[in-house]
PDB file of C-alpha atoms in Angstrom:
ATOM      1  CA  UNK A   1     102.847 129.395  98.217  1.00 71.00           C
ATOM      2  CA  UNK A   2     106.071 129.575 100.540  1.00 81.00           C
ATOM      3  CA  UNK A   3     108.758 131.808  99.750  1.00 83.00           C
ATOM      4  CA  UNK A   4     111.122 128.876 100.060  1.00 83.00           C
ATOM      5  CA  UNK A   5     108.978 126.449  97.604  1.00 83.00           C
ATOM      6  CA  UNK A   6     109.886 128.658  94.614  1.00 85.00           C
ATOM      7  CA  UNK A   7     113.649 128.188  95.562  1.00 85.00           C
ATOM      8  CA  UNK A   8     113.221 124.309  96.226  1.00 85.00           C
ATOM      9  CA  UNK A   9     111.292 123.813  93.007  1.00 86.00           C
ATOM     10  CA  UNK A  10     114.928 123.573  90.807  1.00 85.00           C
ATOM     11  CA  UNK A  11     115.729 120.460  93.220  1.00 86.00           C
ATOM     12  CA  UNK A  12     112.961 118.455  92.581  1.00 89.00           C
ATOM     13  CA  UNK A  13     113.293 115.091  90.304  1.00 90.00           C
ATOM     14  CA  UNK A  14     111.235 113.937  87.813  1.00 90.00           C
ATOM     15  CA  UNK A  15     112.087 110.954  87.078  1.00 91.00           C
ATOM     16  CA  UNK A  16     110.760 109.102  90.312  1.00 92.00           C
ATOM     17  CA  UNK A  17     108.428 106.311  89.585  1.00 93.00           C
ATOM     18  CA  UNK A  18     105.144 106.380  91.462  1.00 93.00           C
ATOM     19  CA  UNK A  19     105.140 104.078  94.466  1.00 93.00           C
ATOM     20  CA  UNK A  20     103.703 103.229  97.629  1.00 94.00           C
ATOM     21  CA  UNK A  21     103.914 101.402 100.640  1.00 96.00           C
ATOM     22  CA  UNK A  22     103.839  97.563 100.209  1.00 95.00           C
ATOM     23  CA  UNK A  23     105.486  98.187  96.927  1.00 95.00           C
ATOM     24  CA  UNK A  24     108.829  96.191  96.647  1.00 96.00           C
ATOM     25  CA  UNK A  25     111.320  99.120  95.042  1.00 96.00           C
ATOM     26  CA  UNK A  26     115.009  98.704  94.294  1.00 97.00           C
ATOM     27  CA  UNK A  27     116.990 101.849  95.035  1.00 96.00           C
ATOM     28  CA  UNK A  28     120.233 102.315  93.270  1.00 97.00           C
ATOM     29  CA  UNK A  29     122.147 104.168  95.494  1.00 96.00           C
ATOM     30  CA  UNK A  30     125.818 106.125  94.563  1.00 96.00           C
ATOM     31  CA  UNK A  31     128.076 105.090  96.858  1.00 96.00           C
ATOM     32  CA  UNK A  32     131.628 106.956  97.202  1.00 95.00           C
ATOM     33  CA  UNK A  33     134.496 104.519  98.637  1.00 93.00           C
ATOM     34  CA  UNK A  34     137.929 106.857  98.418  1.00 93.00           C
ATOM     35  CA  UNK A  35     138.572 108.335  94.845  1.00 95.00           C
ATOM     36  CA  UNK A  36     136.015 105.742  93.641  1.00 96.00           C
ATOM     37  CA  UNK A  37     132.235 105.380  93.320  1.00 95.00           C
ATOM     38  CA  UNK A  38     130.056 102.822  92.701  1.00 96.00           C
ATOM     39  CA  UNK A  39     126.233 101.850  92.305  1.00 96.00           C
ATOM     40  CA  UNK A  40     124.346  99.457  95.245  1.00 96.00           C
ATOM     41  CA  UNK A  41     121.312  98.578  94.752  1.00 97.00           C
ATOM     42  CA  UNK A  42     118.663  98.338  97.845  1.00 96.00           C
ATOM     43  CA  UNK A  43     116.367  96.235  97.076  1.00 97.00           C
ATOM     44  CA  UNK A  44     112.908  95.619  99.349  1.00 96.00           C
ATOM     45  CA  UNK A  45     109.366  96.410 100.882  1.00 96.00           C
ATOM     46  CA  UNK A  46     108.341 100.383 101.030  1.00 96.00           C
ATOM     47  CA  UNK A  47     106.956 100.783 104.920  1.00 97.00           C
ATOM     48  CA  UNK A  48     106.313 104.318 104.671  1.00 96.00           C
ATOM     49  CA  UNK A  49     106.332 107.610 102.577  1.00 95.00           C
ATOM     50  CA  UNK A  50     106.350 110.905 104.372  1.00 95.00           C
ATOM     51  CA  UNK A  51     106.723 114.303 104.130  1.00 92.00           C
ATOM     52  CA  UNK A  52     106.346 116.176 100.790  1.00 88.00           C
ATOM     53  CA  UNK A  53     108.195 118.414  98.470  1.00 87.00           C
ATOM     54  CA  UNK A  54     112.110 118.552  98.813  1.00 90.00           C
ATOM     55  CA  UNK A  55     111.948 116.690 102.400  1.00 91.00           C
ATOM     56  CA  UNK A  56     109.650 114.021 101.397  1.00 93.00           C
ATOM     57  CA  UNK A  57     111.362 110.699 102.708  1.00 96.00           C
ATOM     58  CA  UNK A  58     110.358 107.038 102.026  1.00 97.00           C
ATOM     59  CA  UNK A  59     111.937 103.837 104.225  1.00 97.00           C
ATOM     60  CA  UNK A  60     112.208 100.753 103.123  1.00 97.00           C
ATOM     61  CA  UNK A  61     113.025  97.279 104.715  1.00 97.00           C
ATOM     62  CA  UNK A  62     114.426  93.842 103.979  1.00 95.00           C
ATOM     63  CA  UNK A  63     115.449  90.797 106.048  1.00 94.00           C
ATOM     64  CA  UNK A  64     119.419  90.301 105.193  1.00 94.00           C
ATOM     65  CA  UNK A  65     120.834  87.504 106.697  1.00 94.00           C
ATOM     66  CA  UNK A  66     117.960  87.000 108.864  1.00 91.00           C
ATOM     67  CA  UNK A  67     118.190  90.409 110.317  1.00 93.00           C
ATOM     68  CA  UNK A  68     116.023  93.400 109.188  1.00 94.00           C
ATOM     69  CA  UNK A  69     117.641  96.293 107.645  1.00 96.00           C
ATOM     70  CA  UNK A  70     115.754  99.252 107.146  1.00 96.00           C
ATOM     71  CA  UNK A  71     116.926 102.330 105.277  1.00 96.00           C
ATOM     72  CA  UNK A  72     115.538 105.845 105.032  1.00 97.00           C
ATOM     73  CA  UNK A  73     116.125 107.740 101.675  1.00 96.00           C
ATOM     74  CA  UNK A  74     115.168 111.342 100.811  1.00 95.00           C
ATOM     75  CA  UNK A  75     113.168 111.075  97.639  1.00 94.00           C
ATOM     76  CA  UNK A  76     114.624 114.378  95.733  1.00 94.00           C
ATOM     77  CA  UNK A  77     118.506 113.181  96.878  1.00 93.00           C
ATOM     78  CA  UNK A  78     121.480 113.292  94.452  1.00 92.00           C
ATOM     79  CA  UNK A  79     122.297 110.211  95.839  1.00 94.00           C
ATOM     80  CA  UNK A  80     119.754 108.429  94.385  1.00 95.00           C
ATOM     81  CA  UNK A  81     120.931 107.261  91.030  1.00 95.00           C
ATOM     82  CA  UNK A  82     117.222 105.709  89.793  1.00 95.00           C
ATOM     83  CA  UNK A  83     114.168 103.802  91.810  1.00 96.00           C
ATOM     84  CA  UNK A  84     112.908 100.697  90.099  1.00 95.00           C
ATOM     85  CA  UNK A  85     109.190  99.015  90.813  1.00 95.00           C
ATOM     86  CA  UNK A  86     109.960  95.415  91.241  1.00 94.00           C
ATOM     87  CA  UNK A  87     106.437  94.705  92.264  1.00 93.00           C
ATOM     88  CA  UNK A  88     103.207  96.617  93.188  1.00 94.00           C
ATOM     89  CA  UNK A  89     101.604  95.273  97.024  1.00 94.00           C
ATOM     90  CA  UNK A  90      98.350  95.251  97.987  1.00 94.00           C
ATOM     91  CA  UNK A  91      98.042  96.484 101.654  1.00 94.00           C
ATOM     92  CA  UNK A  92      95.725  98.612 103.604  1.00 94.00           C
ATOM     93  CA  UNK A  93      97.791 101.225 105.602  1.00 93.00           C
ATOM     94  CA  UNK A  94     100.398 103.819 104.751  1.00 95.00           C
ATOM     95  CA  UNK A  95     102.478 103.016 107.205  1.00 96.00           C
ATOM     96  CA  UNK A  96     103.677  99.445 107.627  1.00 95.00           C
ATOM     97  CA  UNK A  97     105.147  98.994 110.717  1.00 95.00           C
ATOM     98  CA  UNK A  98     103.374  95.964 112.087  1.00 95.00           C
ATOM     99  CA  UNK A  99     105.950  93.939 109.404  1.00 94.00           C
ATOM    100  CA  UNK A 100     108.837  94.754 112.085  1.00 94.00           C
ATOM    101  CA  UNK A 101     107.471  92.377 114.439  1.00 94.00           C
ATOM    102  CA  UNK A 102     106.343  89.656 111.855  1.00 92.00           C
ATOM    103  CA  UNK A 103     109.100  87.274 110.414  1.00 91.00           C
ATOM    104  CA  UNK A 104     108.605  84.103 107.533  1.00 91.00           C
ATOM    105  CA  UNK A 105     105.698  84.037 105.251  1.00 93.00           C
ATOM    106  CA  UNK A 106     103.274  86.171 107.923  1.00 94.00           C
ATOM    107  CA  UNK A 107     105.756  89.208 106.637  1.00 91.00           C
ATOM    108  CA  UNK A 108     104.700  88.255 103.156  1.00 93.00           C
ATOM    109  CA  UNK A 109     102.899  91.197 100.981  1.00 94.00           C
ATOM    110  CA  UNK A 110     100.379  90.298  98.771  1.00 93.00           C
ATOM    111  CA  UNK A 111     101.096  91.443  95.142  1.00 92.00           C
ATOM    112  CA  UNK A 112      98.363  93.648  93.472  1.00 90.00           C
ATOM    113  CA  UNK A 113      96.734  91.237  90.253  1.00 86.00           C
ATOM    114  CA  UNK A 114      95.744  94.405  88.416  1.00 80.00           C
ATOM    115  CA  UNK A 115      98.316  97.401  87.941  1.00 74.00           C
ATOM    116  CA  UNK A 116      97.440 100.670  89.153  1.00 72.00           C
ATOM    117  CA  UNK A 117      94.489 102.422  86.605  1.00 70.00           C
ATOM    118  CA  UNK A 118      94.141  98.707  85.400  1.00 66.00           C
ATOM    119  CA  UNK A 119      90.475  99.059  85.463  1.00 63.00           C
ATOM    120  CA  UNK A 120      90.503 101.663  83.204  1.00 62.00           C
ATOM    121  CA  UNK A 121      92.252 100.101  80.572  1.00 64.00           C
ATOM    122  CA  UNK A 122      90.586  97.479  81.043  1.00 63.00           C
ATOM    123  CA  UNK A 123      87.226  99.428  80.122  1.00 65.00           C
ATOM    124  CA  UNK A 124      89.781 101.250  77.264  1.00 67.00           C
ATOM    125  CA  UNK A 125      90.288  98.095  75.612  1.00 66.00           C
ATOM    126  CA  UNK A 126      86.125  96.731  75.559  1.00 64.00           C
ATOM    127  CA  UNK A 127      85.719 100.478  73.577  1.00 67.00           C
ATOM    128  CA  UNK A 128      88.525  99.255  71.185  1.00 69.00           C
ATOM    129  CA  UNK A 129      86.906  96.021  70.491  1.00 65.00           C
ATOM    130  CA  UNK A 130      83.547  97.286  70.891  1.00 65.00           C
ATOM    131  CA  UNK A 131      84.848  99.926  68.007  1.00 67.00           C
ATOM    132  CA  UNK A 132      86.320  97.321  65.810  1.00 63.00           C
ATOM    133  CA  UNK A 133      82.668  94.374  65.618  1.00 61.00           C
ATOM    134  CA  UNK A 134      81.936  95.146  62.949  1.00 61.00           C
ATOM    135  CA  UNK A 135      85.363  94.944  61.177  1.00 58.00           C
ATOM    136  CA  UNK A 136      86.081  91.521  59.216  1.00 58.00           C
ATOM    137  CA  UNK A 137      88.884  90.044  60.920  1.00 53.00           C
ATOM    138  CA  UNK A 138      90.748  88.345  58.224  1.00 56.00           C
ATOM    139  CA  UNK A 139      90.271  91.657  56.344  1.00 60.00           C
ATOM    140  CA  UNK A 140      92.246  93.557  58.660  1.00 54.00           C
ATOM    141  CA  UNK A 141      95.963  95.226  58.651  1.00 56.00           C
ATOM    142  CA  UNK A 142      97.940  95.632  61.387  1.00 52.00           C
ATOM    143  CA  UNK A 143      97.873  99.380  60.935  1.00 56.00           C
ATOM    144  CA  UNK A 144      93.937  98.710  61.786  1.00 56.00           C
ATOM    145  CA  UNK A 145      95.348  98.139  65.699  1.00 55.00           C
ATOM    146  CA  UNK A 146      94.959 100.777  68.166  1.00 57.00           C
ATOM    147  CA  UNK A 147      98.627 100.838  69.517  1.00 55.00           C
ATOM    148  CA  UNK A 148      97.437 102.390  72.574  1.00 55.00           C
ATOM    149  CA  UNK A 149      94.904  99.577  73.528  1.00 53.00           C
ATOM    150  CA  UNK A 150      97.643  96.778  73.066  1.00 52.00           C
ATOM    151  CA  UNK A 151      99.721  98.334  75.206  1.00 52.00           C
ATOM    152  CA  UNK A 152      97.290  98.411  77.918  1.00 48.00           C
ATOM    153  CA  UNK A 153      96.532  94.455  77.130  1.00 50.00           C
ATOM    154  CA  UNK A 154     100.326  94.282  77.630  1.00 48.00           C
ATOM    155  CA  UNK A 155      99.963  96.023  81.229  1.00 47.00           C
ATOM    156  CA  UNK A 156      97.605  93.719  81.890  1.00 45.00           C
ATOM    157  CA  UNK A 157      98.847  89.867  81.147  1.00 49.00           C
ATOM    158  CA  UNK A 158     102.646  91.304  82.325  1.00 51.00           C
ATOM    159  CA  UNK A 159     103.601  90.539  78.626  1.00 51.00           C
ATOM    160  CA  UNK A 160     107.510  92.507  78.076  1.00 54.00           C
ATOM    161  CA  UNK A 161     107.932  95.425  75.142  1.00 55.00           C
ATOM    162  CA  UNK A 162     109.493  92.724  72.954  1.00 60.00           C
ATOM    163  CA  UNK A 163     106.609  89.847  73.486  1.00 62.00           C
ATOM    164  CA  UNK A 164     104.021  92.319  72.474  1.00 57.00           C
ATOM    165  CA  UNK A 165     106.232  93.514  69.280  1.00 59.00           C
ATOM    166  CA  UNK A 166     107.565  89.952  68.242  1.00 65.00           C
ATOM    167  CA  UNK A 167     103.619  88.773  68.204  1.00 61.00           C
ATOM    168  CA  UNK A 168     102.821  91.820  66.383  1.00 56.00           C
ATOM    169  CA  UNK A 169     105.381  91.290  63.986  1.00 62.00           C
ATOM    170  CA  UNK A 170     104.828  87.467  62.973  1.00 64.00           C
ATOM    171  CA  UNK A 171     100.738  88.472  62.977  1.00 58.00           C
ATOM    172  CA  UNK A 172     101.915  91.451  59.670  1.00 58.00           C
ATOM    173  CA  UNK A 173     104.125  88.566  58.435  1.00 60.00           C
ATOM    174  CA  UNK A 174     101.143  86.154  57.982  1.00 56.00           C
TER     175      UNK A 174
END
């Protein structure tokens, strides 16, 4: 371990999201205008992610107004008031630069179907019903559910917190 890590370890963040490239993020950056400041948000495709520990950078692009507009951030900056996953892509490289050139729908992403560790819960949630068989289901409570499991079968059909709880809620009410 570097000398310097040790010192650089207080200015890490823990609250960044993992992304990657091909990921569409929006960054909420602090902006100071005079006496005043104010939250934009930067909203578009992650090209690359370099670097690592206190230095480690990631760029991201959009088209605005027909032009392209890319932006460098520093992960671990002050700056940075929060990073929000709009979407998760599905690309091949770490480093997206070929989208510079490309313009329309061949600049397109695709979106990933299945969420990161999606095949896991995937396999999670067969062991819960595999588990339950031989369970009677008109016999069963709602304590009975594996909280855990529907909350990967939430991850799954893109279902919100409140879906999942209303639908739990009018199942214990029946």
């Amino acid at each position: 371990m570097h000398p310097t890590e040790i010192i650089d370890r207080d200015s890490l963040r823990d609250d960044i999201p993992d992304f990657r490239p091909g990921d569409t993020v929006k960054v909420h950056v602090r902006v100071v205008e005079g006496n005043r400041e104010r939250v934009q948000v930067f909203q578009g495709a992650v090209m690359r992610r370099q670097g690592g520990g206190v230095q480690e950078t990631f760029t991201v692009r959009k088209v605005s107004f027909g032009v392209g507009v890319e932006r460098t951030f520093p992960v671990h900056s002050p700056t940075i008031a929060k990073i929000e996953v709009a979407t998760l892509g599905d690309v091949r490289r770490a480093k997206l630069y070929y989208l510079r050139e490309r313009h329309g729908k061949a600049a397109k992403i695709k979106e990933r179907r299945v969420a990161r560790g999606g095949k896991v819960a995937v396999e999670d949630v067969v062991d819960e019903v595999e588990e339950l068989e031989d369970v009677d289901v008109e016999e069963m409570d709602v304590e009975d559910v594996d909280v855990e499991a529907v909350d990967e079968v939430e991850v799954l059909d893109g279902a919100e917190d409140d879906e999942v709880g209303e639908a739990v809620e009018e199942a214990a009410h029946e």
